[in-house]
mmCIF file of C-alpha atoms in Angstrom:
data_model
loop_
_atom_site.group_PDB
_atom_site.id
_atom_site.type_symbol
_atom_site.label_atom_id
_atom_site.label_comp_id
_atom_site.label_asym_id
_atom_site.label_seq_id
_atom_site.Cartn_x
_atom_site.Cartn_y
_atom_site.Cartn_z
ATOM 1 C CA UNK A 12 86.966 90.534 13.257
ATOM 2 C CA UNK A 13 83.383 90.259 14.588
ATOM 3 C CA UNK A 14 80.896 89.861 12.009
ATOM 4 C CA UNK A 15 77.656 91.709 12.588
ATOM 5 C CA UNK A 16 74.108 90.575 11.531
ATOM 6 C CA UNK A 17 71.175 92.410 10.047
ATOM 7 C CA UNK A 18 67.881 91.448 11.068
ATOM 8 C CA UNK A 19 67.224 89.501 8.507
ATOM 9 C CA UNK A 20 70.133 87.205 8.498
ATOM 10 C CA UNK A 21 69.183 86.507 12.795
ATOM 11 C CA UNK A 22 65.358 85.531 11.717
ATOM 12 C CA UNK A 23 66.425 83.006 9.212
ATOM 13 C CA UNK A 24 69.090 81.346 11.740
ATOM 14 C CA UNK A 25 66.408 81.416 13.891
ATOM 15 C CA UNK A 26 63.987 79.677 12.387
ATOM 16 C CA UNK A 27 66.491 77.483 10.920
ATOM 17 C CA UNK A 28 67.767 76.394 14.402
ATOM 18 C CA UNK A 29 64.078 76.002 15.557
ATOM 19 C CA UNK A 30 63.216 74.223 12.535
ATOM 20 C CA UNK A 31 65.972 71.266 13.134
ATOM 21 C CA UNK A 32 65.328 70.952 16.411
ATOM 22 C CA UNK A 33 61.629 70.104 15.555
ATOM 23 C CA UNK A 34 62.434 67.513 13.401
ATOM 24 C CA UNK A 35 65.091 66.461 15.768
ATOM 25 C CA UNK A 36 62.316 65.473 18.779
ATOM 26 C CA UNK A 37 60.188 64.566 15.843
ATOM 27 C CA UNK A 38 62.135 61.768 14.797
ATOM 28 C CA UNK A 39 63.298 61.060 17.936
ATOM 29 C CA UNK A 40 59.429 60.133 19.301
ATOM 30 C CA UNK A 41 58.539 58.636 16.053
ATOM 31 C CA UNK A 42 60.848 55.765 17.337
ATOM 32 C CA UNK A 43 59.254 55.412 20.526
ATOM 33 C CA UNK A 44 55.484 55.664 18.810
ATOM 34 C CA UNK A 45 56.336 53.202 16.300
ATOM 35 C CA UNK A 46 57.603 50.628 18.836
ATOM 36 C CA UNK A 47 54.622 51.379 21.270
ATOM 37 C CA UNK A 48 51.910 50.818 18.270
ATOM 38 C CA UNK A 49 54.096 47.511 17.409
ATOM 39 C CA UNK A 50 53.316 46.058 21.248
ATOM 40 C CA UNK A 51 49.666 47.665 20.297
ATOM 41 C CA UNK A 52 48.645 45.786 17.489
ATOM 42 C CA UNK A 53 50.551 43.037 18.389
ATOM 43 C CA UNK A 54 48.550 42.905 22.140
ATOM 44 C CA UNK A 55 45.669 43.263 20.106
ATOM 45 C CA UNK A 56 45.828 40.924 17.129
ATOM 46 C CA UNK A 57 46.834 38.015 20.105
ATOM 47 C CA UNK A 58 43.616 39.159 21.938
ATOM 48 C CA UNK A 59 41.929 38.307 18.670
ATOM 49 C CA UNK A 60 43.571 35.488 17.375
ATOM 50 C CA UNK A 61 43.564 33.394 20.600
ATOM 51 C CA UNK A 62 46.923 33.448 21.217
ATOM 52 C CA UNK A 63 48.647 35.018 24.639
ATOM 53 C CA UNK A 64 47.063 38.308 26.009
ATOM 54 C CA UNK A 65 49.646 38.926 28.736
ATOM 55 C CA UNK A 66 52.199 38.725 30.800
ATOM 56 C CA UNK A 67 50.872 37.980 33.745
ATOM 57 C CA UNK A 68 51.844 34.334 33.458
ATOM 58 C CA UNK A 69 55.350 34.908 33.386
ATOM 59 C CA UNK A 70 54.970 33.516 37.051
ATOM 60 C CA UNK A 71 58.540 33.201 39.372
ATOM 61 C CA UNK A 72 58.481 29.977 41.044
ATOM 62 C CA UNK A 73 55.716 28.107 39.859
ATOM 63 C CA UNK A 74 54.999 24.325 40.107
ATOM 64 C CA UNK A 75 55.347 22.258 37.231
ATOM 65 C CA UNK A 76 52.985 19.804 35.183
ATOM 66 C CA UNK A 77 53.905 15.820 35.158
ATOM 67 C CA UNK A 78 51.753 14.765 32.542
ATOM 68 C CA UNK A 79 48.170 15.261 30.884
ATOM 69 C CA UNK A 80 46.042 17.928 32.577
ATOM 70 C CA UNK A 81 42.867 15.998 33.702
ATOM 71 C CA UNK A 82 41.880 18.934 36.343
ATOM 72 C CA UNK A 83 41.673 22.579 36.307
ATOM 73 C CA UNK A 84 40.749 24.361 39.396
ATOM 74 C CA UNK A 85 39.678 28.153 39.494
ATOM 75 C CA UNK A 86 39.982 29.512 42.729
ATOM 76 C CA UNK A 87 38.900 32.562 44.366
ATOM 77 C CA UNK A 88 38.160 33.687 48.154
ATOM 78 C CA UNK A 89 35.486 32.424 48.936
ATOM 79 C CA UNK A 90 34.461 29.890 45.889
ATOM 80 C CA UNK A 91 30.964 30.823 45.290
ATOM 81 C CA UNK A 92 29.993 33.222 42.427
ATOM 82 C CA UNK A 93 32.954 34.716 40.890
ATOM 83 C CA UNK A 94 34.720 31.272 40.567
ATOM 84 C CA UNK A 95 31.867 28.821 39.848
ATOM 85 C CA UNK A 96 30.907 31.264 36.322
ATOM 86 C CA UNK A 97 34.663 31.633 35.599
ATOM 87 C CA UNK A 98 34.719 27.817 35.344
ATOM 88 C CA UNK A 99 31.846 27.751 33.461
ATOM 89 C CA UNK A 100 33.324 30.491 30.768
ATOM 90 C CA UNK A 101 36.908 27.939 30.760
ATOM 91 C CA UNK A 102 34.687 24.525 30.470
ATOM 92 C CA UNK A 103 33.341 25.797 27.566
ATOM 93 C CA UNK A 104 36.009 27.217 26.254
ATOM 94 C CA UNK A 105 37.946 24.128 26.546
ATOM 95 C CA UNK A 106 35.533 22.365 25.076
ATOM 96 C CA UNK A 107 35.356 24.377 21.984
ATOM 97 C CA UNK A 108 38.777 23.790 21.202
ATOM 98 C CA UNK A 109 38.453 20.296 21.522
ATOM 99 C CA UNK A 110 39.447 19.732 25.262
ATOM 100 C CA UNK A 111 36.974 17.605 27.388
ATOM 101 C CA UNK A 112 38.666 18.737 31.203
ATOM 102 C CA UNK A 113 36.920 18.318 34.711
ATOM 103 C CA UNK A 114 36.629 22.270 35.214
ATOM 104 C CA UNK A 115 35.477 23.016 39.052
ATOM 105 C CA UNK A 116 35.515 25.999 41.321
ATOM 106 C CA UNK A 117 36.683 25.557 45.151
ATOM 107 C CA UNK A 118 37.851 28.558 47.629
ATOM 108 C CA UNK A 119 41.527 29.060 47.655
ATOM 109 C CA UNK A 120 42.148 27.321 50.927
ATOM 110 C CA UNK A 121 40.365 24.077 49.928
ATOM 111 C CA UNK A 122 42.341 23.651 46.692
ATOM 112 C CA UNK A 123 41.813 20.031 46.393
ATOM 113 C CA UNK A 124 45.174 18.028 46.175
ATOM 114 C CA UNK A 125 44.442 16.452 42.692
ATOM 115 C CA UNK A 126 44.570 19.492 40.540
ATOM 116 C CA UNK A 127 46.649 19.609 37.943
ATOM 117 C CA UNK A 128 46.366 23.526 36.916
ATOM 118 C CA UNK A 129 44.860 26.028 39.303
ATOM 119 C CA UNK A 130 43.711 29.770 37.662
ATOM 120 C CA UNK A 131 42.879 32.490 39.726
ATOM 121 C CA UNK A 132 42.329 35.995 39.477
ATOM 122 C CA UNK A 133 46.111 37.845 39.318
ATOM 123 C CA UNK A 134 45.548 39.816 42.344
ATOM 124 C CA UNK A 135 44.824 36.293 44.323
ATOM 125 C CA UNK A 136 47.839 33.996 42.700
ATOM 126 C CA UNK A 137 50.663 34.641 45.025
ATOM 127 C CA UNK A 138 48.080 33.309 48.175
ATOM 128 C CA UNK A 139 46.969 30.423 45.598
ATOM 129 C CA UNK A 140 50.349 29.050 45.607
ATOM 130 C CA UNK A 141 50.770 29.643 49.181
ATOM 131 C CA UNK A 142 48.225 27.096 49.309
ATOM 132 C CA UNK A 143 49.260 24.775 46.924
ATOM 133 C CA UNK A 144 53.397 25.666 46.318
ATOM 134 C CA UNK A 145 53.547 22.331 44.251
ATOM 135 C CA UNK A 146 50.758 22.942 41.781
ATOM 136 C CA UNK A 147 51.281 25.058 38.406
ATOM 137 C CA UNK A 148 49.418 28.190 38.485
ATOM 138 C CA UNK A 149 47.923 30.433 36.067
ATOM 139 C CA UNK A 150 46.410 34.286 36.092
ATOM 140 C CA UNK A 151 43.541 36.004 34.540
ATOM 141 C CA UNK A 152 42.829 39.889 34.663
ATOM 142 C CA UNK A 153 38.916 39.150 35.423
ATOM 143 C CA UNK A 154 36.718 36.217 36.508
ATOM 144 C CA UNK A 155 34.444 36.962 33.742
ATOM 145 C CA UNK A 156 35.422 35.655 30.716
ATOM 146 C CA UNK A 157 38.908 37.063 30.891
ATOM 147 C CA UNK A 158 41.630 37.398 27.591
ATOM 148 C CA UNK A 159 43.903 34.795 29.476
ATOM 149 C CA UNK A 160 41.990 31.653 29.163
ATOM 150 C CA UNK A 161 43.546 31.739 25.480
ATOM 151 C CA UNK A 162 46.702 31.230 27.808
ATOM 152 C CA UNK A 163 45.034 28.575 29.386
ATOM 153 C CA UNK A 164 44.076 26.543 26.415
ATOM 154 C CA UNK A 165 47.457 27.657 24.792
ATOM 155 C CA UNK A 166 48.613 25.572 27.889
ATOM 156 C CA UNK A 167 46.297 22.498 27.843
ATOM 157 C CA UNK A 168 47.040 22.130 24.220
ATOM 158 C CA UNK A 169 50.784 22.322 24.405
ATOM 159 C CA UNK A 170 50.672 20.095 27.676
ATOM 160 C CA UNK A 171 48.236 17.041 26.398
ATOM 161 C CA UNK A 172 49.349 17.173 22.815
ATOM 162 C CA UNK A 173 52.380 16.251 24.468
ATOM 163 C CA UNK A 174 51.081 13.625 27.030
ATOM 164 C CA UNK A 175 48.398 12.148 24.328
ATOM 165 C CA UNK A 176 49.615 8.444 24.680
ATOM 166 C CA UNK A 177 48.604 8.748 28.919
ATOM 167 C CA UNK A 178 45.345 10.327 27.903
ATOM 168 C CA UNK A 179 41.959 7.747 27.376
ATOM 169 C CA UNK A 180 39.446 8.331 24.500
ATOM 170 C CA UNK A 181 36.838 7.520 26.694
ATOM 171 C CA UNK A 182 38.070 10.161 29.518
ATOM 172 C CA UNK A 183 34.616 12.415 29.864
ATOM 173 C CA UNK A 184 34.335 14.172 32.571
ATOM 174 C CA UNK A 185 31.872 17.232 32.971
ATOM 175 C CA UNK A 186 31.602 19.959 35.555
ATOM 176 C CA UNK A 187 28.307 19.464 36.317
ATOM 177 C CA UNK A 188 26.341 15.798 36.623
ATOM 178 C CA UNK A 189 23.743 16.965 34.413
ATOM 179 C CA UNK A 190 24.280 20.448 32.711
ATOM 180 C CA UNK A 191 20.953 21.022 31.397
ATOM 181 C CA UNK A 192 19.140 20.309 34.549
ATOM 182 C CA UNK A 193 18.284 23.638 37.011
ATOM 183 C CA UNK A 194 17.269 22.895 40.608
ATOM 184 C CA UNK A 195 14.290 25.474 40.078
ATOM 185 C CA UNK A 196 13.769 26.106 43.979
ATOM 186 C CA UNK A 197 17.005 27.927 44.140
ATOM 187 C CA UNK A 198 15.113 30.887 42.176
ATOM 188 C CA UNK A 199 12.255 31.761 43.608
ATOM 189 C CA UNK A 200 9.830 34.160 41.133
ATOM 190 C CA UNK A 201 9.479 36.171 44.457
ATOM 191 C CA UNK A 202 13.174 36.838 44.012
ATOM 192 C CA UNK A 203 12.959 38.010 41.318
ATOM 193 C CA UNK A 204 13.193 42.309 41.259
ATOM 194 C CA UNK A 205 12.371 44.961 39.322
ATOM 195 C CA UNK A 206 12.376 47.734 40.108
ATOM 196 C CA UNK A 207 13.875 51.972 39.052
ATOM 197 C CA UNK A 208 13.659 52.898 42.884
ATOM 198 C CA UNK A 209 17.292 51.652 44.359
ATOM 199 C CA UNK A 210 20.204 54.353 44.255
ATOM 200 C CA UNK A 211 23.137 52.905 45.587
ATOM 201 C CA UNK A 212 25.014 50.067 45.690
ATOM 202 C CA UNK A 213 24.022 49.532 49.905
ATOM 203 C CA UNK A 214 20.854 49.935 49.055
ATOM 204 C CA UNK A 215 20.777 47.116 46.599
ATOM 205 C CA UNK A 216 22.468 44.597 48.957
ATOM 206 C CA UNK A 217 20.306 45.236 51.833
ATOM 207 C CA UNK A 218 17.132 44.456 49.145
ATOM 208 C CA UNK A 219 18.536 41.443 48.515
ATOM 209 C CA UNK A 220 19.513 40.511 52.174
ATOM 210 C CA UNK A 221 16.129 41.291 53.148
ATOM 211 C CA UNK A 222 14.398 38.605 50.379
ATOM 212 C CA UNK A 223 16.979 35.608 51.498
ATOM 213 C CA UNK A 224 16.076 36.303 55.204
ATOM 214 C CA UNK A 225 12.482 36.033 54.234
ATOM 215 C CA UNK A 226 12.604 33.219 52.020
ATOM 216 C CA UNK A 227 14.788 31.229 54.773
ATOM 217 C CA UNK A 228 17.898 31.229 52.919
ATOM 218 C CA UNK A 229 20.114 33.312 55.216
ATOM 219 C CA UNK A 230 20.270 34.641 58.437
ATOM 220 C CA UNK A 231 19.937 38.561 58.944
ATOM 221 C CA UNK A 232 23.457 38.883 59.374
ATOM 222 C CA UNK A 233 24.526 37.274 55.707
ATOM 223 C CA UNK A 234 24.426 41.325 54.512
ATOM 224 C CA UNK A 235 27.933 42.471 57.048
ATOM 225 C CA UNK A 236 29.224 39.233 54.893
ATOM 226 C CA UNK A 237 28.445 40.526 51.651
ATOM 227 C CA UNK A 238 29.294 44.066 52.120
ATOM 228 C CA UNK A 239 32.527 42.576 53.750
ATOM 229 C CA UNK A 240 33.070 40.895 50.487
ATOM 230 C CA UNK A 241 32.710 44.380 48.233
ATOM 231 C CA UNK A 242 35.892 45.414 50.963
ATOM 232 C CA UNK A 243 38.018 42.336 49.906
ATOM 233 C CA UNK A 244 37.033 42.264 46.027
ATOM 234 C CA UNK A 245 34.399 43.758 43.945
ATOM 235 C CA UNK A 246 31.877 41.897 42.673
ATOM 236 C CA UNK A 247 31.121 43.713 39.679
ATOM 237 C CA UNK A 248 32.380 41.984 36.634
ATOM 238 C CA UNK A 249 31.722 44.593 33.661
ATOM 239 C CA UNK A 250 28.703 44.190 31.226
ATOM 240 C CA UNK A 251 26.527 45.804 33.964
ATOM 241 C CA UNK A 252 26.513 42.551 35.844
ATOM 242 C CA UNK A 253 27.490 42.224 39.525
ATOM 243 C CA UNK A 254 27.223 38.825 41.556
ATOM 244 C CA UNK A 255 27.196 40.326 45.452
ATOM 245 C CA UNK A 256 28.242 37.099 48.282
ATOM 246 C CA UNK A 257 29.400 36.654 51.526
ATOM 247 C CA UNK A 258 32.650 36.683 52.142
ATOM 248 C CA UNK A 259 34.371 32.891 53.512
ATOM 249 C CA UNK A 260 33.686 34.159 57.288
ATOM 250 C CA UNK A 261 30.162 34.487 56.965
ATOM 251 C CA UNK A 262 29.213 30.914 55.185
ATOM 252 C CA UNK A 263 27.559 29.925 58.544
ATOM 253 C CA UNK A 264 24.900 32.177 58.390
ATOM 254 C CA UNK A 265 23.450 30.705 55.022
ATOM 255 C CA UNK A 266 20.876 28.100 55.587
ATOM 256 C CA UNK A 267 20.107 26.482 51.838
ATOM 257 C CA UNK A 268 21.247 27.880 48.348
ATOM 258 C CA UNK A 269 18.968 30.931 47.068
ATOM 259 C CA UNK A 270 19.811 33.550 44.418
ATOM 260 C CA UNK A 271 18.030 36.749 44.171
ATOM 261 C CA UNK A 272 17.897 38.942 40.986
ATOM 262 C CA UNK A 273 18.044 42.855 41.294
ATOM 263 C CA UNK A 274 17.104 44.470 37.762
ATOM 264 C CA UNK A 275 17.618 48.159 38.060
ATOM 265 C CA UNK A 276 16.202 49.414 34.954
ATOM 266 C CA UNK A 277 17.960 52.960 35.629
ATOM 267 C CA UNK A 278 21.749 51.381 36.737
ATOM 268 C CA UNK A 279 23.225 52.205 39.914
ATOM 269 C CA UNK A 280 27.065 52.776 40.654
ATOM 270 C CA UNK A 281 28.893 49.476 41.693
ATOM 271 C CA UNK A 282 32.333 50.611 42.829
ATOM 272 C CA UNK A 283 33.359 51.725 40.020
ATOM 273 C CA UNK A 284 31.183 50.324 37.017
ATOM 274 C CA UNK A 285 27.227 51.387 36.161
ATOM 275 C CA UNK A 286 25.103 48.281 36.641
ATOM 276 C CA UNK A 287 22.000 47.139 35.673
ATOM 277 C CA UNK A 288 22.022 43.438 36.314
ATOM 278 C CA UNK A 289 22.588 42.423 39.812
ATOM 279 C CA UNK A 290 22.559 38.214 41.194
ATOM 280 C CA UNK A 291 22.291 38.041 44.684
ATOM 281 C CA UNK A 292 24.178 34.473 45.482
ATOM 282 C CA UNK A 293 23.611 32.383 48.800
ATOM 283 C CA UNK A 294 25.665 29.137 47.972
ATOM 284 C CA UNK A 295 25.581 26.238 50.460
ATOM 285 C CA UNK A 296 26.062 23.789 48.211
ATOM 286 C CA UNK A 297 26.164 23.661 44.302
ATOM 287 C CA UNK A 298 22.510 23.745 43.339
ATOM 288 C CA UNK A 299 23.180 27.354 41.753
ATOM 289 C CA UNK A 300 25.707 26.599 39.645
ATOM 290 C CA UNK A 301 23.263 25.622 36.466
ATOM 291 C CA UNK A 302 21.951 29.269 36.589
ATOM 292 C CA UNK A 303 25.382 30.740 37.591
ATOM 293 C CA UNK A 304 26.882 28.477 34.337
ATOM 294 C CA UNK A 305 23.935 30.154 32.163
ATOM 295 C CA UNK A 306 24.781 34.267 33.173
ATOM 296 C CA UNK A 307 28.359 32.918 32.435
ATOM 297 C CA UNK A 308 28.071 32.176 28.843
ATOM 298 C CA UNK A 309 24.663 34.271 27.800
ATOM 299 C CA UNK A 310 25.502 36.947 29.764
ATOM 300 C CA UNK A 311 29.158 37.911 28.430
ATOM 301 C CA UNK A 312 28.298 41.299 26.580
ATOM 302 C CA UNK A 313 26.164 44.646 27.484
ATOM 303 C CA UNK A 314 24.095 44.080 24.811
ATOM 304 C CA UNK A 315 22.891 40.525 26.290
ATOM 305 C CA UNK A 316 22.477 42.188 29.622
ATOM 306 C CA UNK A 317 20.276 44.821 28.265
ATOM 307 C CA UNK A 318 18.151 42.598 26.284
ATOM 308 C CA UNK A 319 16.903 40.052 29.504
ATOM 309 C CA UNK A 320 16.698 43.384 31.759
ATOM 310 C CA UNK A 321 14.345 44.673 28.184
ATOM 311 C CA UNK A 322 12.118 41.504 28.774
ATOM 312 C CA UNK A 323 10.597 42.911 31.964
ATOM 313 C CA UNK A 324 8.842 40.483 33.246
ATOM 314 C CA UNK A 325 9.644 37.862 36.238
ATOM 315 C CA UNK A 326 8.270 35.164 34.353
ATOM 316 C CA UNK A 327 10.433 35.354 31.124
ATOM 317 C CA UNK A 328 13.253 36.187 33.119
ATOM 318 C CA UNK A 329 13.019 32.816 35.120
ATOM 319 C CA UNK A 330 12.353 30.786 32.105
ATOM 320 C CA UNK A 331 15.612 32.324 30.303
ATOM 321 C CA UNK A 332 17.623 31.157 32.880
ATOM 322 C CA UNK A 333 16.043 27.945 33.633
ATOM 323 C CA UNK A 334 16.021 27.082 29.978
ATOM 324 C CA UNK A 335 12.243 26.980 29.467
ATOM 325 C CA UNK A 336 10.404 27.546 26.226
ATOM 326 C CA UNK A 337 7.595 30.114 26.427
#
């Protein structure tokens, strides 16, 4: 017998039908939503909390730690800017949860042989432990105050809480010989810009090039090094700040440590970040590193960008980062 069906009887099965099916793929996704917001909130409340960020770290391979970790090494191509304020950020980081570590900077092929943790930036770690295979490495996402350094004082903690009877109260070592002390010659006020007239990020290098050829800090061809550098790695670290350097071929052609600072009052494109804030680094030796040390832990949001570029004047700006009353 075949049964036939007015058209009343085929819209309600049809809307039945539809209606289960909805609720079908609705309960289905709710199962994948749920357990994507767990890993959400649970990424997020680490971020906050100070505990792990990431799992970059889960590293194949990686060297192991005998004992108390007296050294930490960041590394990054050519161990000038990006790596000299990333140690900054981690010294006093450390320092603040109650861990006084020799924190230093080097280029990853110069990796000195007693470091007991090296960090570099995640894109860089696989050629860090080509140059030191023995040494345990770590990762961060950024060289600018990145999430991971809760990893890495997850890992000091853990390591030296451990190794505390090896460890000497009076062990004090400090990144710099005198951290409050800025060799003032390495900013000239002349290098100091400000100006609403530079477009592009070209533009701004060659401005700076131009000032460390006059004031006798580089030679003219320091600028193919720096925009070789922008090919290998951006120098833009967020926050409107970028730190443009020559890359490791072209440390010949500087002559003495210099830093020029680019204020663009109207922002430029770098890569692919707006910024406002731009230091121009010539590093021969370490003589920068005070002022470098002070963009790394004044300098860490927008808002603190915004406020030196607000003071607008070359005078104030200098005595912010040389730590001068007015």
């Amino acid at each position: 017998m075949i049964y036939k069906l007015d058209y009343f009887s085929c819209f309600v099965i049809t809307w039945l039908t539809v209606g289960v099916s909805c609720l079908v793929t609705f309960l289905v996704a709710s199962i994948f939503v749920k357990k994507y917001y767990k890993g959400y909130v649970e990424d997020s409340a680490a971020a906050t909390s100070g505990g792990p960020t990431t799992n970059i770290n889960n590293i194949n391979n990686n060297g192991s730690l005998n004992g108390p970790i007296r050294k930490i090494v960041v590394a990054c191509d050519a161990g000038m800017g990006s790596s000299a304020m990333s140690a900054s950020s981690l010294k006093k980081k450390l320092k603040e949860a109650g861990y006084n570590i020799e924190v230093v900077h080097t280029a990853l092929q110069n990796i000195p042989n007693d470091a007991d943790l090296v960090v570099s930036h995640k894109e860089l770690t696989s050629l860090a432990m080509k140059a030191k295979p023995d040494k345990y490495h770590m990762s961060i996402s950024s060289y600018f105050n990145p999430p991971e350094f809760n990893d890495v004082v997850r890992v000091v903690k853990e390591n030296n809480d451990e190794n505390q009877k090896y460890i000497a109260s009076s062990e004090n070592v400090s990144i710099y010989e005198n951290e409050n002390t800025v060799a003032t010659e390495v900013l000239a006020l002349e290098n100091i810009i400000i100006t609403d007239q530079i477009k592009s990020r070209d533009e701004a290098l060659k401005l700076i090039n131009k000032h460390f050829v006059e004031g006798g800090y580089t030679t003219p061809r320091y600028l193919n090094g720096m925009l070789e550098k922008e090919k290998e790695f951006n120098t833009n670290l967020g926050n409107g700040l970028a730190i443009p350097h020559g890359s490791c071929d072209y440390k010949n052609e500087i002559l003495k440590t210099g830093l020029v600072i680019l204020v663009c009052k109207n922002g430029l494109r770098w890569n692919d970040e707006d910024v406002k804030l731009i230091i121009g680094i010539a590093g021969k030796g370490d003589e920068h590193l005070d002022i470098l040390a002070k963009l790394a832990t004044e300098f860490d949001t927008e808002e603190k960008v915004n406020e030196f570029i607000a003071l607008n004047d070359k005078v104030k700006m200098k005595n912010v980062l040389e730590d001068v009353e007015d």
